Amino acid sequence: MDTFFLSHGAPTLCIDETIPARSFFQSWLPAAIAGTQAPRAILVVSAHWETDAPAVNVVRGTNDTIHDFHGFPDQMYKLTYPAPGAPDLAERTKKLLEDAGFGPVSEEHGRGLDHGAWVPLMLMYPDAGIPVCQLSVQTERDGTYHYDLGRALAPLRDDGVLIIGSGTATHNLAKMGPHDAPPPQWASDFDTWLKDSLLDGRYEDVKRYKEKAPQAEVAHPSPHHFYPLHVALGAAGEESRAELIHHSWTNTSISYASYRFTTKI
């Protein structure tokens, strides 16, 4: 299967019909963006689960819905996404990572799905019938580390597993503004650099984005919303091809740029 980096933006994506990216996520199944065959399971690498070393959530039964945000409408805290857990996928992910030298990988048995997973999935797969497992990011490591971690997960694609990196293409909450204002230069420059680098196959530059990208530290003061892209990119393999599948903005500087990574045949 192809792998994907999806910019999930604000948690209100799942209720706010004025967010332009909402229609993109809702078109996931009708447009068969991930193909006509449903995935056997979904592995989400979310910006909202940070650990010192890799961790997977091992859920036998139904995933809990984690409302890991504050100050949003009451409606947000009543939403649930009761997708089944994917314990077999969690164990397989753990083994692949440990065999590749990324161990020890811890198992979190009480953790459900954070909003980096359930908010986009609620729009993409509204029936919540596909098993879902999450994998954490390590914000003290670099892009190359996460790319290599993704490479170790590549065999999952042959098992019918959909690998999604869920973050945001630009993420500086201190510099958000009104929806109707044009993107500031720093956000536009980084967003354009990312698109050009991915579409031109300059993956080494993407791995070393802090050195190569304009305004990298402004676009991502913390890397946790960007490293899911590296994992998805690595999981598609060295010879993958990137495709921009959605692009929009909210809050002046939040880019919802989302990408598909297809392995070259």
PDB file of C-alpha atoms in Angstrom:
ATOM      1  CA  MET A   1       0.000   0.000   0.000  1.00  0.00           C
ATOM      2  CA  ASP A   2       1.027   3.625  -0.437  1.00  0.00           C
ATOM      3  CA  THR A   3       2.000   5.566   2.671  1.00  0.00           C
ATOM      4  CA  PHE A   4       0.712   9.013   3.582  1.00  0.00           C
ATOM      5  CA  PHE A   5       1.579  12.145   5.491  1.00  0.00           C
ATOM      6  CA  LEU A   6      -1.613  13.934   6.489  1.00  0.00           C
ATOM      7  CA  SER A   7      -1.742  17.406   8.000  1.00  0.00           C
ATOM      8  CA  HIS A   8      -4.515  17.159  10.582  1.00  0.00           C
ATOM      9  CA  GLY A   9      -4.314  20.786  11.737  1.00  0.00           C
ATOM     10  CA  ALA A  10      -6.750  21.799  14.465  1.00  0.00           C
ATOM     11  CA  PRO A  11      -8.799  19.239  16.429  1.00  0.00           C
ATOM     12  CA  THR A  12     -11.941  21.088  15.302  1.00  0.00           C
ATOM     13  CA  LEU A  13     -11.350  19.667  11.829  1.00  0.00           C
ATOM     14  CA  CYS A  14     -13.905  17.007  12.699  1.00  0.00           C
ATOM     15  CA  ILE A  15     -16.731  19.480  13.475  1.00  0.00           C
ATOM     16  CA  ASP A  16     -15.887  22.749  11.704  1.00  0.00           C
ATOM     17  CA  GLU A  17     -17.254  22.706   8.160  1.00  0.00           C
ATOM     18  CA  THR A  18     -15.450  25.951   7.303  1.00  0.00           C
ATOM     19  CA  ILE A  19     -12.018  24.275   7.429  1.00  0.00           C
ATOM     20  CA  PRO A  20     -11.106  23.674   3.756  1.00  0.00           C
ATOM     21  CA  ALA A  21      -9.248  20.412   4.453  1.00  0.00           C
ATOM     22  CA  ARG A  22     -12.354  18.820   5.934  1.00  0.00           C
ATOM     23  CA  SER A  23     -13.778  17.974   2.495  1.00  0.00           C
ATOM     24  CA  PHE A  24     -10.465  16.361   1.522  1.00  0.00           C
ATOM     25  CA  PHE A  25     -10.585  13.979   4.458  1.00  0.00           C
ATOM     26  CA  GLN A  26     -14.261  13.225   3.805  1.00  0.00           C
ATOM     27  CA  SER A  27     -13.405  12.345   0.194  1.00  0.00           C
ATOM     28  CA  TRP A  28     -10.926   9.655   1.296  1.00  0.00           C
ATOM     29  CA  LEU A  29     -13.234   6.693   0.705  1.00  0.00           C
ATOM     30  CA  PRO A  30     -15.356   8.069  -2.170  1.00  0.00           C
ATOM     31  CA  ALA A  31     -12.239   9.041  -4.116  1.00  0.00           C
ATOM     32  CA  ALA A  32     -10.410   5.827  -3.163  1.00  0.00           C
ATOM     33  CA  ILE A  33      -7.353   7.875  -2.252  1.00  0.00           C
ATOM     34  CA  ALA A  34      -5.716   4.882  -0.572  1.00  0.00           C
ATOM     35  CA  GLY A  35      -7.010   2.455  -3.201  1.00  0.00           C
ATOM     36  CA  THR A  36     -10.209   0.521  -3.699  1.00  0.00           C
ATOM     37  CA  GLN A  37      -9.314  -2.230  -1.237  1.00  0.00           C
ATOM     38  CA  ALA A  38      -9.775  -1.427   2.443  1.00  0.00           C
ATOM     39  CA  PRO A  39      -6.635  -1.773   4.556  1.00  0.00           C
ATOM     40  CA  ARG A  40      -6.396  -4.734   6.904  1.00  0.00           C
ATOM     41  CA  ALA A  41      -5.289  -2.371   9.659  1.00  0.00           C
ATOM     42  CA  ILE A  42      -3.993   1.185  10.098  1.00  0.00           C
ATOM     43  CA  LEU A  43      -0.745   2.249  11.772  1.00  0.00           C
ATOM     44  CA  VAL A  44      -0.804   5.922  12.767  1.00  0.00           C
ATOM     45  CA  VAL A  45       2.386   7.755  13.678  1.00  0.00           C
ATOM     46  CA  SER A  46       0.961  10.740  15.511  1.00  0.00           C
ATOM     47  CA  ALA A  47       2.564  14.029  16.465  1.00  0.00           C
ATOM     48  CA  HIS A  48       0.711  13.798  19.766  1.00  0.00           C
ATOM     49  CA  TRP A  49       2.521  10.826  21.211  1.00  0.00           C
ATOM     50  CA  GLU A  50       6.097  11.656  22.173  1.00  0.00           C
ATOM     51  CA  THR A  51       8.326   9.149  23.977  1.00  0.00           C
ATOM     52  CA  ASP A  52      12.054   8.755  24.585  1.00  0.00           C
ATOM     53  CA  ALA A  53      12.079   5.412  22.721  1.00  0.00           C
ATOM     54  CA  PRO A  54       9.546   3.876  20.312  1.00  0.00           C
ATOM     55  CA  ALA A  55       6.271   2.687  21.815  1.00  0.00           C
ATOM     56  CA  VAL A  56       3.165   1.008  20.408  1.00  0.00           C
ATOM     57  CA  ASN A  57      -0.299   0.853  21.908  1.00  0.00           C
ATOM     58  CA  VAL A  58      -1.487  -2.719  22.344  1.00  0.00           C
ATOM     59  CA  VAL A  59      -5.275  -2.720  22.642  1.00  0.00           C
ATOM     60  CA  ARG A  60      -7.325  -5.900  22.743  1.00  0.00           C
ATOM     61  CA  GLY A  61     -10.863  -4.711  22.239  1.00  0.00           C
ATOM     62  CA  THR A  62     -11.902  -1.161  21.433  1.00  0.00           C
ATOM     63  CA  ASN A  63      -9.549   1.825  21.431  1.00  0.00           C
ATOM     64  CA  ASP A  64     -10.407   4.574  23.903  1.00  0.00           C
ATOM     65  CA  THR A  65     -10.745   8.096  22.506  1.00  0.00           C
ATOM     66  CA  ILE A  66      -8.226  10.479  24.087  1.00  0.00           C
ATOM     67  CA  HIS A  67      -9.381  14.108  24.251  1.00  0.00           C
ATOM     68  CA  ASP A  68      -5.874  15.521  24.505  1.00  0.00           C
ATOM     69  CA  PHE A  69      -6.703  19.214  24.022  1.00  0.00           C
ATOM     70  CA  HIS A  70      -8.050  22.111  26.057  1.00  0.00           C
ATOM     71  CA  GLY A  71     -10.341  25.073  25.514  1.00  0.00           C
ATOM     72  CA  PHE A  72     -12.421  23.663  22.677  1.00  0.00           C
ATOM     73  CA  PRO A  73     -16.237  23.457  22.338  1.00  0.00           C
ATOM     74  CA  ASP A  74     -17.951  20.981  24.679  1.00  0.00           C
ATOM     75  CA  GLN A  75     -19.039  18.973  21.662  1.00  0.00           C
ATOM     76  CA  MET A  76     -15.418  17.969  21.065  1.00  0.00           C
ATOM     77  CA  TYR A  77     -15.183  16.166  24.390  1.00  0.00           C
ATOM     78  CA  LYS A  78     -18.217  14.025  23.638  1.00  0.00           C
ATOM     79  CA  LEU A  79     -16.888  12.640  20.372  1.00  0.00           C
ATOM     80  CA  THR A  80     -15.684   9.051  20.263  1.00  0.00           C
ATOM     81  CA  TYR A  81     -13.985   6.934  17.627  1.00  0.00           C
ATOM     82  CA  PRO A  82     -14.434   3.314  18.774  1.00  0.00           C
ATOM     83  CA  ALA A  83     -12.073   1.636  16.304  1.00  0.00           C
ATOM     84  CA  PRO A  84     -10.852  -1.837  17.263  1.00  0.00           C
ATOM     85  CA  GLY A  85      -7.329  -2.163  18.527  1.00  0.00           C
ATOM     86  CA  ALA A  86      -4.738  -3.932  16.403  1.00  0.00           C
ATOM     87  CA  PRO A  87      -2.636  -5.974  18.855  1.00  0.00           C
ATOM     88  CA  ASP A  88      -1.221  -8.213  16.130  1.00  0.00           C
ATOM     89  CA  LEU A  89      -0.056  -5.142  14.196  1.00  0.00           C
ATOM     90  CA  ALA A  90       1.445  -3.708  17.375  1.00  0.00           C
ATOM     91  CA  GLU A  91       3.452  -6.882  17.961  1.00  0.00           C
ATOM     92  CA  ARG A  92       4.559  -7.012  14.320  1.00  0.00           C
ATOM     93  CA  THR A  93       5.599  -3.333  14.440  1.00  0.00           C
ATOM     94  CA  LYS A  94       7.555  -3.931  17.620  1.00  0.00           C
ATOM     95  CA  LYS A  95       9.392  -6.902  16.128  1.00  0.00           C
ATOM     96  CA  LEU A  96      10.288  -5.077  12.906  1.00  0.00           C
ATOM     97  CA  LEU A  97      11.681  -2.132  14.836  1.00  0.00           C
ATOM     98  CA  GLU A  98      13.634  -4.219  17.312  1.00  0.00           C
ATOM     99  CA  ASP A  99      15.067  -6.388  14.528  1.00  0.00           C
ATOM    100  CA  ALA A 100      16.259  -3.166  12.858  1.00  0.00           C
ATOM    101  CA  GLY A 101      17.961  -1.955  16.018  1.00  0.00           C
ATOM    102  CA  PHE A 102      15.309   0.460  17.298  1.00  0.00           C
ATOM    103  CA  GLY A 103      14.560  -1.461  20.468  1.00  0.00           C
ATOM    104  CA  PRO A 104      13.564  -1.880  23.092  1.00  0.00           C
ATOM    105  CA  VAL A 105      10.059  -0.945  21.940  1.00  0.00           C
ATOM    106  CA  SER A 106       7.642  -0.546  24.820  1.00  0.00           C
ATOM    107  CA  GLU A 107       4.019  -1.663  24.849  1.00  0.00           C
ATOM    108  CA  GLU A 108       1.326   0.662  26.165  1.00  0.00           C
ATOM    109  CA  HIS A 109      -1.732  -1.412  27.025  1.00  0.00           C
ATOM    110  CA  GLY A 110      -3.890   1.340  28.478  1.00  0.00           C
ATOM    111  CA  ARG A 111      -3.474   3.970  25.784  1.00  0.00           C
ATOM    112  CA  GLY A 112      -6.155   4.642  23.187  1.00  0.00           C
ATOM    113  CA  LEU A 113      -6.105   6.968  20.182  1.00  0.00           C
ATOM    114  CA  ASP A 114      -5.021  10.599  20.518  1.00  0.00           C
ATOM    115  CA  HIS A 115      -6.561  13.313  18.366  1.00  0.00           C
ATOM    116  CA  GLY A 116      -3.770  13.060  15.800  1.00  0.00           C
ATOM    117  CA  ALA A 117      -5.260   9.676  14.974  1.00  0.00           C
ATOM    118  CA  TRP A 118      -8.991   9.826  15.626  1.00  0.00           C
ATOM    119  CA  VAL A 119      -9.743  13.311  14.288  1.00  0.00           C
ATOM    120  CA  PRO A 120      -8.688  12.562  10.674  1.00  0.00           C
ATOM    121  CA  LEU A 121      -9.804   8.922  10.828  1.00  0.00           C
ATOM    122  CA  MET A 122     -13.286   9.987  11.933  1.00  0.00           C
ATOM    123  CA  LEU A 123     -13.670  11.722   8.566  1.00  0.00           C
ATOM    124  CA  MET A 124     -11.731   9.171   6.498  1.00  0.00           C
ATOM    125  CA  TYR A 125     -13.226   5.954   7.874  1.00  0.00           C
ATOM    126  CA  PRO A 126     -16.379   7.104   9.701  1.00  0.00           C
ATOM    127  CA  ASP A 127     -17.607   3.577  10.440  1.00  0.00           C
ATOM    128  CA  ALA A 128     -14.588   3.027  12.734  1.00  0.00           C
ATOM    129  CA  GLY A 129     -14.437  -0.593  11.618  1.00  0.00           C
ATOM    130  CA  ILE A 130     -10.740  -0.911  10.730  1.00  0.00           C
ATOM    131  CA  PRO A 131      -8.292  -1.887  13.513  1.00  0.00           C
ATOM    132  CA  VAL A 132      -5.931   0.922  14.471  1.00  0.00           C
ATOM    133  CA  CYS A 133      -2.559   0.935  16.228  1.00  0.00           C
ATOM    134  CA  GLN A 134      -0.371   3.918  17.113  1.00  0.00           C
ATOM    135  CA  LEU A 135       3.393   4.387  17.119  1.00  0.00           C
ATOM    136  CA  SER A 136       5.123   7.215  18.984  1.00  0.00           C
ATOM    137  CA  VAL A 137       7.722   9.744  17.809  1.00  0.00           C
ATOM    138  CA  GLN A 138      11.012  10.636  19.489  1.00  0.00           C
ATOM    139  CA  THR A 139      11.396  14.396  19.424  1.00  0.00           C
ATOM    140  CA  GLU A 140      14.955  14.303  20.774  1.00  0.00           C
ATOM    141  CA  ARG A 141      16.087  12.429  17.647  1.00  0.00           C
ATOM    142  CA  ASP A 142      16.369  13.752  14.081  1.00  0.00           C
ATOM    143  CA  GLY A 143      14.725  13.369  10.695  1.00  0.00           C
ATOM    144  CA  THR A 144      17.139  10.682   9.520  1.00  0.00           C
ATOM    145  CA  TYR A 145      16.339   8.571  12.571  1.00  0.00           C
ATOM    146  CA  HIS A 146      12.616   8.744  11.836  1.00  0.00           C
ATOM    147  CA  TYR A 147      13.146   8.068   8.140  1.00  0.00           C
ATOM    148  CA  ASP A 148      15.163   4.951   8.977  1.00  0.00           C
ATOM    149  CA  LEU A 149      12.526   3.920  11.493  1.00  0.00           C
ATOM    150  CA  GLY A 150       9.981   4.146   8.696  1.00  0.00           C
ATOM    151  CA  ARG A 151      12.170   2.019   6.415  1.00  0.00           C
ATOM    152  CA  ALA A 152      12.029  -0.752   9.001  1.00  0.00           C
ATOM    153  CA  LEU A 153       8.233  -0.683   8.766  1.00  0.00           C
ATOM    154  CA  ALA A 154       8.091  -1.057   4.968  1.00  0.00           C
ATOM    155  CA  PRO A 155       7.137  -4.791   5.094  1.00  0.00           C
ATOM    156  CA  LEU A 156       3.836  -3.832   6.713  1.00  0.00           C
ATOM    157  CA  ARG A 157       2.649  -2.392   3.403  1.00  0.00           C
ATOM    158  CA  ASP A 158       2.737  -5.870   1.866  1.00  0.00           C
ATOM    159  CA  ASP A 159       0.518  -7.069   4.714  1.00  0.00           C
ATOM    160  CA  GLY A 160      -2.260  -4.661   3.781  1.00  0.00           C
ATOM    161  CA  VAL A 161      -1.394  -2.136   6.500  1.00  0.00           C
ATOM    162  CA  LEU A 162      -2.029   1.539   5.799  1.00  0.00           C
ATOM    163  CA  ILE A 163       0.794   3.629   7.316  1.00  0.00           C
ATOM    164  CA  ILE A 164      -0.173   7.218   8.090  1.00  0.00           C
ATOM    165  CA  GLY A 165       2.052   9.944   9.469  1.00  0.00           C
ATOM    166  CA  SER A 166      -0.263  12.480  11.107  1.00  0.00           C
ATOM    167  CA  GLY A 167       1.189  15.916  11.794  1.00  0.00           C
ATOM    168  CA  THR A 168       1.082  19.354  10.198  1.00  0.00           C
ATOM    169  CA  ALA A 169       3.248  20.756   7.407  1.00  0.00           C
ATOM    170  CA  THR A 170       3.779  24.031   9.298  1.00  0.00           C
ATOM    171  CA  HIS A 171       3.093  24.220  13.020  1.00  0.00           C
ATOM    172  CA  ASN A 172       3.821  27.333  15.056  1.00  0.00           C
ATOM    173  CA  LEU A 173       0.842  28.010  17.312  1.00  0.00           C
ATOM    174  CA  ALA A 174       2.361  31.269  18.559  1.00  0.00           C
ATOM    175  CA  LYS A 175       2.137  32.744  15.068  1.00  0.00           C
ATOM    176  CA  MET A 176      -1.428  31.814  14.140  1.00  0.00           C
ATOM    177  CA  GLY A 177      -3.717  34.519  12.794  1.00  0.00           C
ATOM    178  CA  PRO A 178      -7.153  35.004  11.235  1.00  0.00           C
ATOM    179  CA  HIS A 179      -8.411  32.524   8.659  1.00  0.00           C
ATOM    180  CA  ASP A 180      -8.760  35.127   5.902  1.00  0.00           C
ATOM    181  CA  ALA A 181      -5.216  36.512   6.104  1.00  0.00           C
ATOM    182  CA  PRO A 182      -2.603  35.351   3.568  1.00  0.00           C
ATOM    183  CA  PRO A 183       0.167  33.035   4.803  1.00  0.00           C
ATOM    184  CA  PRO A 184       3.210  34.905   6.117  1.00  0.00           C
ATOM    185  CA  GLN A 185       6.429  34.641   4.134  1.00  0.00           C
ATOM    186  CA  TRP A 186       8.112  32.239   6.561  1.00  0.00           C
ATOM    187  CA  ALA A 187       5.235  29.747   6.330  1.00  0.00           C
ATOM    188  CA  SER A 188       4.936  30.029   2.565  1.00  0.00           C
ATOM    189  CA  ASP A 189       8.683  29.646   2.082  1.00  0.00           C
ATOM    190  CA  PHE A 190       8.908  26.488   4.203  1.00  0.00           C
ATOM    191  CA  ASP A 191       5.759  24.984   2.706  1.00  0.00           C
ATOM    192  CA  THR A 192       6.997  25.585  -0.849  1.00  0.00           C
ATOM    193  CA  TRP A 193      10.447  24.215  -0.020  1.00  0.00           C
ATOM    194  CA  LEU A 194       8.876  21.058   1.398  1.00  0.00           C
ATOM    195  CA  LYS A 195       6.711  20.540  -1.684  1.00  0.00           C
ATOM    196  CA  ASP A 196       9.572  21.106  -4.103  1.00  0.00           C
ATOM    197  CA  SER A 197      11.972  18.902  -2.130  1.00  0.00           C
ATOM    198  CA  LEU A 198       9.520  16.005  -1.922  1.00  0.00           C
ATOM    199  CA  LEU A 199       8.309  16.199  -5.510  1.00  0.00           C
ATOM    200  CA  ASP A 200      11.895  16.470  -6.789  1.00  0.00           C
ATOM    201  CA  GLY A 201      12.973  13.476  -4.711  1.00  0.00           C
ATOM    202  CA  ARG A 202      15.413  15.448  -2.541  1.00  0.00           C
ATOM    203  CA  TYR A 203      14.788  13.212   0.430  1.00  0.00           C
ATOM    204  CA  GLU A 204      18.223  13.777   1.940  1.00  0.00           C
ATOM    205  CA  ASP A 205      17.359  17.459   2.209  1.00  0.00           C
ATOM    206  CA  VAL A 206      14.049  16.618   3.857  1.00  0.00           C
ATOM    207  CA  LYS A 207      15.831  14.406   6.379  1.00  0.00           C
ATOM    208  CA  ARG A 208      18.180  17.325   7.157  1.00  0.00           C
ATOM    209  CA  TYR A 209      15.462  19.960   6.983  1.00  0.00           C
ATOM    210  CA  LYS A 210      16.831  21.957   9.929  1.00  0.00           C
ATOM    211  CA  GLU A 211      19.930  22.689   7.841  1.00  0.00           C
ATOM    212  CA  LYS A 212      18.343  22.830   4.395  1.00  0.00           C
ATOM    213  CA  ALA A 213      14.907  24.403   4.742  1.00  0.00           C
ATOM    214  CA  PRO A 214      14.202  28.139   4.943  1.00  0.00           C
ATOM    215  CA  GLN A 215      12.661  29.195   8.258  1.00  0.00           C
ATOM    216  CA  ALA A 216      12.727  25.627   9.595  1.00  0.00           C
ATOM    217  CA  GLU A 217      12.852  26.621  13.261  1.00  0.00           C
ATOM    218  CA  VAL A 218       9.983  29.076  12.782  1.00  0.00           C
ATOM    219  CA  ALA A 219       7.817  26.598  10.881  1.00  0.00           C
ATOM    220  CA  HIS A 220       8.499  23.897  13.468  1.00  0.00           C
ATOM    221  CA  PRO A 221       9.723  25.212  16.837  1.00  0.00           C
ATOM    222  CA  SER A 222       9.297  21.600  17.954  1.00  0.00           C
ATOM    223  CA  PRO A 223       9.686  18.781  15.410  1.00  0.00           C
ATOM    224  CA  HIS A 224       6.870  16.567  16.709  1.00  0.00           C
ATOM    225  CA  HIS A 225       4.417  17.606  13.962  1.00  0.00           C
ATOM    226  CA  PHE A 226       7.026  17.030  11.246  1.00  0.00           C
ATOM    227  CA  TYR A 227       8.654  13.703  12.149  1.00  0.00           C
ATOM    228  CA  PRO A 228       5.538  11.682  11.205  1.00  0.00           C
ATOM    229  CA  LEU A 229       6.302  12.749   7.605  1.00  0.00           C
ATOM    230  CA  HIS A 230       9.768  11.211   7.810  1.00  0.00           C
ATOM    231  CA  VAL A 231       8.356   7.905   9.042  1.00  0.00           C
ATOM    232  CA  ALA A 232       5.778   7.734   6.242  1.00  0.00           C
ATOM    233  CA  LEU A 233       8.400   8.714   3.676  1.00  0.00           C
ATOM    234  CA  GLY A 234      10.863   6.086   4.896  1.00  0.00           C
ATOM    235  CA  ALA A 235       8.201   3.386   4.928  1.00  0.00           C
ATOM    236  CA  ALA A 236       7.621   3.934   1.202  1.00  0.00           C
ATOM    237  CA  GLY A 237      11.254   3.090   0.383  1.00  0.00           C
ATOM    238  CA  GLU A 238      14.239   4.787  -1.242  1.00  0.00           C
ATOM    239  CA  GLU A 239      12.699   4.747  -4.711  1.00  0.00           C
ATOM    240  CA  SER A 240       9.361   6.227  -3.716  1.00  0.00           C
ATOM    241  CA  ARG A 241       7.584   9.041  -5.503  1.00  0.00           C
ATOM    242  CA  ALA A 242       5.867  11.872  -3.633  1.00  0.00           C
ATOM    243  CA  GLU A 243       2.559  13.429  -4.674  1.00  0.00           C
ATOM    244  CA  LEU A 244       0.845  16.449  -3.145  1.00  0.00           C
ATOM    245  CA  ILE A 245      -2.760  15.313  -2.622  1.00  0.00           C
ATOM    246  CA  HIS A 246      -4.147  18.284  -0.721  1.00  0.00           C
ATOM    247  CA  HIS A 247      -3.146  21.854   0.072  1.00  0.00           C
ATOM    248  CA  SER A 248      -4.938  24.531   2.064  1.00  0.00           C
ATOM    249  CA  TRP A 249      -4.363  26.955   4.941  1.00  0.00           C
ATOM    250  CA  THR A 250      -6.112  28.003   8.136  1.00  0.00           C
ATOM    251  CA  ASN A 251      -5.223  30.415  10.940  1.00  0.00           C
ATOM    252  CA  THR A 252      -2.929  32.282   8.507  1.00  0.00           C
ATOM    253  CA  SER A 253       0.046  29.972   8.994  1.00  0.00           C
ATOM    254  CA  ILE A 254      -1.202  26.380   9.426  1.00  0.00           C
ATOM    255  CA  SER A 255      -0.571  24.424   6.224  1.00  0.00           C
ATOM    256  CA  TYR A 256      -2.663  21.334   5.601  1.00  0.00           C
ATOM    257  CA  ALA A 257      -0.335  20.113   2.844  1.00  0.00           C
ATOM    258  CA  SER A 258      -0.712  16.324   2.631  1.00  0.00           C
ATOM    259  CA  TYR A 259       1.297  13.826   0.611  1.00  0.00           C
ATOM    260  CA  ARG A 260       1.083  10.338  -0.829  1.00  0.00           C
ATOM    261  CA  PHE A 261       4.285   8.281  -1.129  1.00  0.00           C
ATOM    262  CA  THR A 262       4.181   5.578  -3.783  1.00  0.00           C
ATOM    263  CA  THR A 263       6.868   2.960  -4.161  1.00  0.00           C
ATOM    264  CA  LYS A 264       8.345   2.905  -7.652  1.00  0.00           C
ATOM    265  CA  ILE A 265       7.939  -0.399  -9.475  1.00  0.00           C
TER     266      ILE A 265
END
